[in-house]
PDB file of C-alpha atoms in Angstrom:
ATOM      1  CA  UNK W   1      75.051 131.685 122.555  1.00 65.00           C
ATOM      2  CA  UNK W   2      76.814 128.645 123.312  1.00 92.00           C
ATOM      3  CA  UNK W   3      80.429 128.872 121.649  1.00 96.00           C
ATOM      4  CA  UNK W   4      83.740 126.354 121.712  1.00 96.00           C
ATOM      5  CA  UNK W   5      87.287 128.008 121.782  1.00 98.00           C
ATOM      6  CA  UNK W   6      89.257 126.430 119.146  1.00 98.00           C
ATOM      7  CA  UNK W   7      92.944 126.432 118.111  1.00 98.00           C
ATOM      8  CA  UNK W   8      93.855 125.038 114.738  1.00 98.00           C
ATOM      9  CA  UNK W   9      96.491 125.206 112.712  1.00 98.00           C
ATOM     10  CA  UNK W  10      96.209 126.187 109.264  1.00 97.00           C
ATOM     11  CA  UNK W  11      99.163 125.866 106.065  1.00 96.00           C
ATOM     12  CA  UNK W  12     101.088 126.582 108.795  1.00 95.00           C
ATOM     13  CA  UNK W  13      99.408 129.364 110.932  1.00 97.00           C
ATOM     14  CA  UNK W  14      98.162 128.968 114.264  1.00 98.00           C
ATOM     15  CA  UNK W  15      93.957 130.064 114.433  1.00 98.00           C
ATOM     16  CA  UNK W  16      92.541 130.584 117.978  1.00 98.00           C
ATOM     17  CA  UNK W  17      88.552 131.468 117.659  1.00 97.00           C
ATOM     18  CA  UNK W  18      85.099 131.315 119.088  1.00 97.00           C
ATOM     19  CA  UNK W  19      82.808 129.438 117.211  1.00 98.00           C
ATOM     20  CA  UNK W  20      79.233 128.290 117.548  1.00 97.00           C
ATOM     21  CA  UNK W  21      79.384 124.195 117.976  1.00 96.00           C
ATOM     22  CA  UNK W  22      76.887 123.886 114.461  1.00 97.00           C
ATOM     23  CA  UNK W  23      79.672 125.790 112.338  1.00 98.00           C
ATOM     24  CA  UNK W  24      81.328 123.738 109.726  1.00 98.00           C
ATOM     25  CA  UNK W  25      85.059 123.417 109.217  1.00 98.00           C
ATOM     26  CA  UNK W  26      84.142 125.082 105.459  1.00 98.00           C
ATOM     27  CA  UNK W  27      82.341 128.259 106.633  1.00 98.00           C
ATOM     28  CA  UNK W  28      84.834 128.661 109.553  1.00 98.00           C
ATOM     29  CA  UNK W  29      87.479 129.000 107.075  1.00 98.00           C
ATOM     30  CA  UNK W  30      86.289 131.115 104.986  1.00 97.00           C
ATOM     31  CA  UNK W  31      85.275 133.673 108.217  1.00 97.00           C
ATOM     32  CA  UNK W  32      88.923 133.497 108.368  1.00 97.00           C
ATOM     33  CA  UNK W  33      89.981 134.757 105.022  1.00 96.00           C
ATOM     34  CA  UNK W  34      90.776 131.418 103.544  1.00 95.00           C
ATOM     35  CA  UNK W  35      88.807 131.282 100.379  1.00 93.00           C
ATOM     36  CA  UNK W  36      90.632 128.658  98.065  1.00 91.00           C
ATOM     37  CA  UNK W  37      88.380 126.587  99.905  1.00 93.00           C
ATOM     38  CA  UNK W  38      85.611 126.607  97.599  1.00 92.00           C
ATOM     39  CA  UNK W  39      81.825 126.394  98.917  1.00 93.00           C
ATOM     40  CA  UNK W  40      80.122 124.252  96.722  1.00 90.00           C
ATOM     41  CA  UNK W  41      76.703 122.111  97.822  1.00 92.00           C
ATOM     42  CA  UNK W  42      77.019 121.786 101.202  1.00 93.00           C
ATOM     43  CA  UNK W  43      76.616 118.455 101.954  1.00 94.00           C
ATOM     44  CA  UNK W  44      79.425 116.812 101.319  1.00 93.00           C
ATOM     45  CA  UNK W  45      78.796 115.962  97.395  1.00 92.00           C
ATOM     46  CA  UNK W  46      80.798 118.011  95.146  1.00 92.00           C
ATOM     47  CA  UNK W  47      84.574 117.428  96.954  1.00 93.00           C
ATOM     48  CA  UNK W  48      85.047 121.166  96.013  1.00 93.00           C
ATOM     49  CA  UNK W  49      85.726 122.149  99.710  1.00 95.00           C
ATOM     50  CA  UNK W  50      88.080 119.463 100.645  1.00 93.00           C
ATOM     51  CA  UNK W  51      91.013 120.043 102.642  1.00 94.00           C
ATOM     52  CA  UNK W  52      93.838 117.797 104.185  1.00 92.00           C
ATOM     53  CA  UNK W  53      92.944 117.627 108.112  1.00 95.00           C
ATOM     54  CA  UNK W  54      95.914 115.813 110.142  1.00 93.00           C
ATOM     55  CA  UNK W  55      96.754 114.161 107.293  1.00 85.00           C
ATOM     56  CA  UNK W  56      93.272 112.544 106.034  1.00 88.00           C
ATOM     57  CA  UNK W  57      91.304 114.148 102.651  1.00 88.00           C
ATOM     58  CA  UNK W  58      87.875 115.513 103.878  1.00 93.00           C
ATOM     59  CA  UNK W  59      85.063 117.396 103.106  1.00 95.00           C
ATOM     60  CA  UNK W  60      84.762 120.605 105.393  1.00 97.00           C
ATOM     61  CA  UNK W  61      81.359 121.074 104.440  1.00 97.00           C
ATOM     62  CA  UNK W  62      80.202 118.822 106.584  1.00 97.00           C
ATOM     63  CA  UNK W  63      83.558 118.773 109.224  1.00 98.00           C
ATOM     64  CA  UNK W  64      82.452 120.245 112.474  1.00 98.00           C
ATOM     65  CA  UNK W  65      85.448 123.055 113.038  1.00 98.00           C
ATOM     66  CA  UNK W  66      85.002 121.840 116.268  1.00 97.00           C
ATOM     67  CA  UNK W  67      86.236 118.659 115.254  1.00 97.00           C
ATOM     68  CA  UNK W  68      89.018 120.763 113.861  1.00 98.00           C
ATOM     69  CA  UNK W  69      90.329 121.777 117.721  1.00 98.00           C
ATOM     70  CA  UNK W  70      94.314 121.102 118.380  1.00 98.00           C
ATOM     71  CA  UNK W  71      94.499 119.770 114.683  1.00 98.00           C
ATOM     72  CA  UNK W  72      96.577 120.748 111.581  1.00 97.00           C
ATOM     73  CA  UNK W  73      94.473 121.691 108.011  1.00 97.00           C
ATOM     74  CA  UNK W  74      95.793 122.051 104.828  1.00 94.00           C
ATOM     75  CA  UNK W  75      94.170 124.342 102.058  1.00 95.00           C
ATOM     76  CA  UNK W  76      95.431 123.227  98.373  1.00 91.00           C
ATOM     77  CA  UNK W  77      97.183 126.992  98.175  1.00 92.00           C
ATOM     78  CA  UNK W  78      99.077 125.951 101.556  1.00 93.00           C
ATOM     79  CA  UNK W  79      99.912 122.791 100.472  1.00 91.00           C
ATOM     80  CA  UNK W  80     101.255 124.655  96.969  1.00 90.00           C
ATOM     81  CA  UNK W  81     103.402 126.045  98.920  1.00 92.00           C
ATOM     82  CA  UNK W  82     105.420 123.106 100.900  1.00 92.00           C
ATOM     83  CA  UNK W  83     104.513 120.138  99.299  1.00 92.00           C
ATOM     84  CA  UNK W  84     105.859 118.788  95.921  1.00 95.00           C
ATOM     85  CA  UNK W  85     103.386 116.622  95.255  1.00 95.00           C
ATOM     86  CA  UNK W  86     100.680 118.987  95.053  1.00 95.00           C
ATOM     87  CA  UNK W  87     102.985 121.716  93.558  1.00 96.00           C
ATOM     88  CA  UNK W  88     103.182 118.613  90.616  1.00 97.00           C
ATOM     89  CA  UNK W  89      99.648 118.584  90.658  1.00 96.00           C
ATOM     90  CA  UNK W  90      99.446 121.755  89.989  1.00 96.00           C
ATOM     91  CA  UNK W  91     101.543 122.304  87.333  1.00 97.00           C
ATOM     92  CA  UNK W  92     100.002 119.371  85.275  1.00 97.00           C
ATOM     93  CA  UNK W  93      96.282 121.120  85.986  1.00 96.00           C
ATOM     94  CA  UNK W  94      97.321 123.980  84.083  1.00 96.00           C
ATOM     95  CA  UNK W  95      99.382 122.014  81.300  1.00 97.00           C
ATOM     96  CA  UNK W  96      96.341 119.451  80.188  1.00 96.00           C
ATOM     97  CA  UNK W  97      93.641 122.339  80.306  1.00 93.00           C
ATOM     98  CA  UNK W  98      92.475 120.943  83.638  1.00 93.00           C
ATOM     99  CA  UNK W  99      91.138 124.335  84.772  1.00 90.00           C
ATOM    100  CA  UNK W 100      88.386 125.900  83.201  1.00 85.00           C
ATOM    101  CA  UNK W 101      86.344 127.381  85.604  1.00 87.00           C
ATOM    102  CA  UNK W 102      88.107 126.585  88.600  1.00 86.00           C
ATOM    103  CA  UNK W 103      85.308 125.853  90.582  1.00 88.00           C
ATOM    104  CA  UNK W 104      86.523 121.957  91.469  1.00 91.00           C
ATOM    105  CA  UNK W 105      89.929 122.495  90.664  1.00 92.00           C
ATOM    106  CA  UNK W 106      91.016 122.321  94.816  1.00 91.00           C
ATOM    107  CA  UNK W 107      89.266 119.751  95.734  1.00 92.00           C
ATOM    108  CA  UNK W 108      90.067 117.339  92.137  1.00 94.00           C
ATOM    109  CA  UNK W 109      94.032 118.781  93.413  1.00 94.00           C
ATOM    110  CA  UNK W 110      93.513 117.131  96.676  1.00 92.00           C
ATOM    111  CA  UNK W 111      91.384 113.962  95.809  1.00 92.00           C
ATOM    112  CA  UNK W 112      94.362 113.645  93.350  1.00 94.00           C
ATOM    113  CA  UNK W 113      96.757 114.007  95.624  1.00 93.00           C
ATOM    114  CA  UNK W 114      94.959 111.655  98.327  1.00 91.00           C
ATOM    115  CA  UNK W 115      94.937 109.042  95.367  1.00 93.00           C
ATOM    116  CA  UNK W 116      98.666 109.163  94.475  1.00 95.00           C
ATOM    117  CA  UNK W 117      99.516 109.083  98.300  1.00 92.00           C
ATOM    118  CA  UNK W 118      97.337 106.303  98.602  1.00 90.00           C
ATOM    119  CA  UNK W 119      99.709 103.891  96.376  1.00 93.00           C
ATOM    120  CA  UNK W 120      97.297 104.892  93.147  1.00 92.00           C
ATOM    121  CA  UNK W 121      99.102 104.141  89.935  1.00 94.00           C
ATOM    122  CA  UNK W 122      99.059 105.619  86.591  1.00 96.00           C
ATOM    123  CA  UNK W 123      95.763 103.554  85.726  1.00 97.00           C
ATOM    124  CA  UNK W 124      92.751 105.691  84.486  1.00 97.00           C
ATOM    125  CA  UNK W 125      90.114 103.700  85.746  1.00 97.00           C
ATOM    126  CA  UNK W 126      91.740 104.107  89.305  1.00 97.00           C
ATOM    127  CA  UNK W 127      92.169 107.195  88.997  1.00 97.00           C
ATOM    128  CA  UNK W 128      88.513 108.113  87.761  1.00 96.00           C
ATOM    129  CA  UNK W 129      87.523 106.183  90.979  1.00 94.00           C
ATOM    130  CA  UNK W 130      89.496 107.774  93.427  1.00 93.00           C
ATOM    131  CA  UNK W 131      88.155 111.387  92.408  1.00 93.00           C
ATOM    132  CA  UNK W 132      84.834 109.891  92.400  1.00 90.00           C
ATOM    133  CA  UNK W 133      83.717 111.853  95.326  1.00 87.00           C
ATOM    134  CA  UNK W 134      84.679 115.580  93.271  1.00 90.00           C
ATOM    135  CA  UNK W 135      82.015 116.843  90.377  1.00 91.00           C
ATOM    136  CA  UNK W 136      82.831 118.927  87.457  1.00 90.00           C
ATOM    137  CA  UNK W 137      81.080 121.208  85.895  1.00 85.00           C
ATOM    138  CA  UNK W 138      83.320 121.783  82.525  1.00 84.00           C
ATOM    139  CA  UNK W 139      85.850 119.312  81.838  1.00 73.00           C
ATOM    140  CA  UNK W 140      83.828 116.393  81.207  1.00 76.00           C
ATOM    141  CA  UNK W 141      87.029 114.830  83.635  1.00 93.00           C
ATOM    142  CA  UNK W 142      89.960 113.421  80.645  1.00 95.00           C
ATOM    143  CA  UNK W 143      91.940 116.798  80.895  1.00 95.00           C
ATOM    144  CA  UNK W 144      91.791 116.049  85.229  1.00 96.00           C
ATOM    145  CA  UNK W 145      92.097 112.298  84.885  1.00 97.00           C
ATOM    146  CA  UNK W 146      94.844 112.988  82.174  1.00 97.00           C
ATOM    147  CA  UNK W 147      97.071 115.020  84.744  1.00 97.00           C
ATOM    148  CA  UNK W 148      96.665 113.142  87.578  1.00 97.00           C
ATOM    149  CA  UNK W 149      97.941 110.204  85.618  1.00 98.00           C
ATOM    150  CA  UNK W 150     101.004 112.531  84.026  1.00 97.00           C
ATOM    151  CA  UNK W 151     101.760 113.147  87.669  1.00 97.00           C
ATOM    152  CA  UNK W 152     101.266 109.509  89.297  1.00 97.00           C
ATOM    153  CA  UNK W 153     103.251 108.221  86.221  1.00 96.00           C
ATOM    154  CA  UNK W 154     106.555 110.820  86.938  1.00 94.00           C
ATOM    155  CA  UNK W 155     106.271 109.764  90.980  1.00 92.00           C
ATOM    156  CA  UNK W 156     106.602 105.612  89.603  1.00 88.00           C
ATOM    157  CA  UNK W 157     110.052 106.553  88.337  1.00 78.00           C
TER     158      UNK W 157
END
């Protein structure tokens, strides 16, 4: 049993662990209690598990939490927390319906984010693409698309 001692840093709380080198950055944080981090297909397709590490948008499904190792990840609850953006995000989620089941409303929070961050503007069509890489199940997308743009509109002025 081959393991790698790991020390990341997660909304804000320092994570030293043992893990086996094939564990993914998704399943390690989950064995740590952090389920906002929704597990969704597995191979990087849905954008449900997506998480902010150092920074960069990615999927942890298929993240080694190796590759995690002296770095800094942020959940969407952690980032609710400190960051106005996302707290903005949020907020509009739950005005325009966004949420029905919940199932891709962390990652859609975070590829929104990542878009508005990005320079994305209150355009639809950009916006649709830069959420590209998140699936939903109920929304058919206009209530997600609608307040991302709400929000990337209110950060113009």
């Amino acid at each position: 049993m081959n393991e790698v001692n790991i020390t990341v840093t997660v909304n804000g709380t320092i994570i030293k662990a043992a893990v086996k080198p094939e564990m993914n950055l998704l399943r390690f944080l989950r064995s740590q209690c952090i389920y906002d981090v929704k597990c969704g297909c597995e191979m990087g397709d849905c954008g449900t598990c997506t998480v902010v590490l150092n920074g960069k948008s990615v999927k942890s499904c298929v993240t080694l939490a190796a590759q995690a190792d002296g770095c800094t990840v942020w959940t969407n609850k952690g980032l609710g927390v400190v960051d106005d953006l996302t707290q903005k995000l949020q907020k509009a989620f739950v005005e325009h319906g966004s949420i029905q089941c919940g199932f891709c409303t962390p990652g859609m929070i975070m590829a929104g984010k990542a878009y508005i961050e990005q320079g994305g503007t209150p355009d639809r069509e950009q916006i649709k693409k830069g959420i590209s890489g998140n699936l939903c199940r109920c929304t058919g997308y206009k209530k997600i698309v609608d307040a991302i743009y709400d929000v990337a509109e209110q950060m113009q002025k």
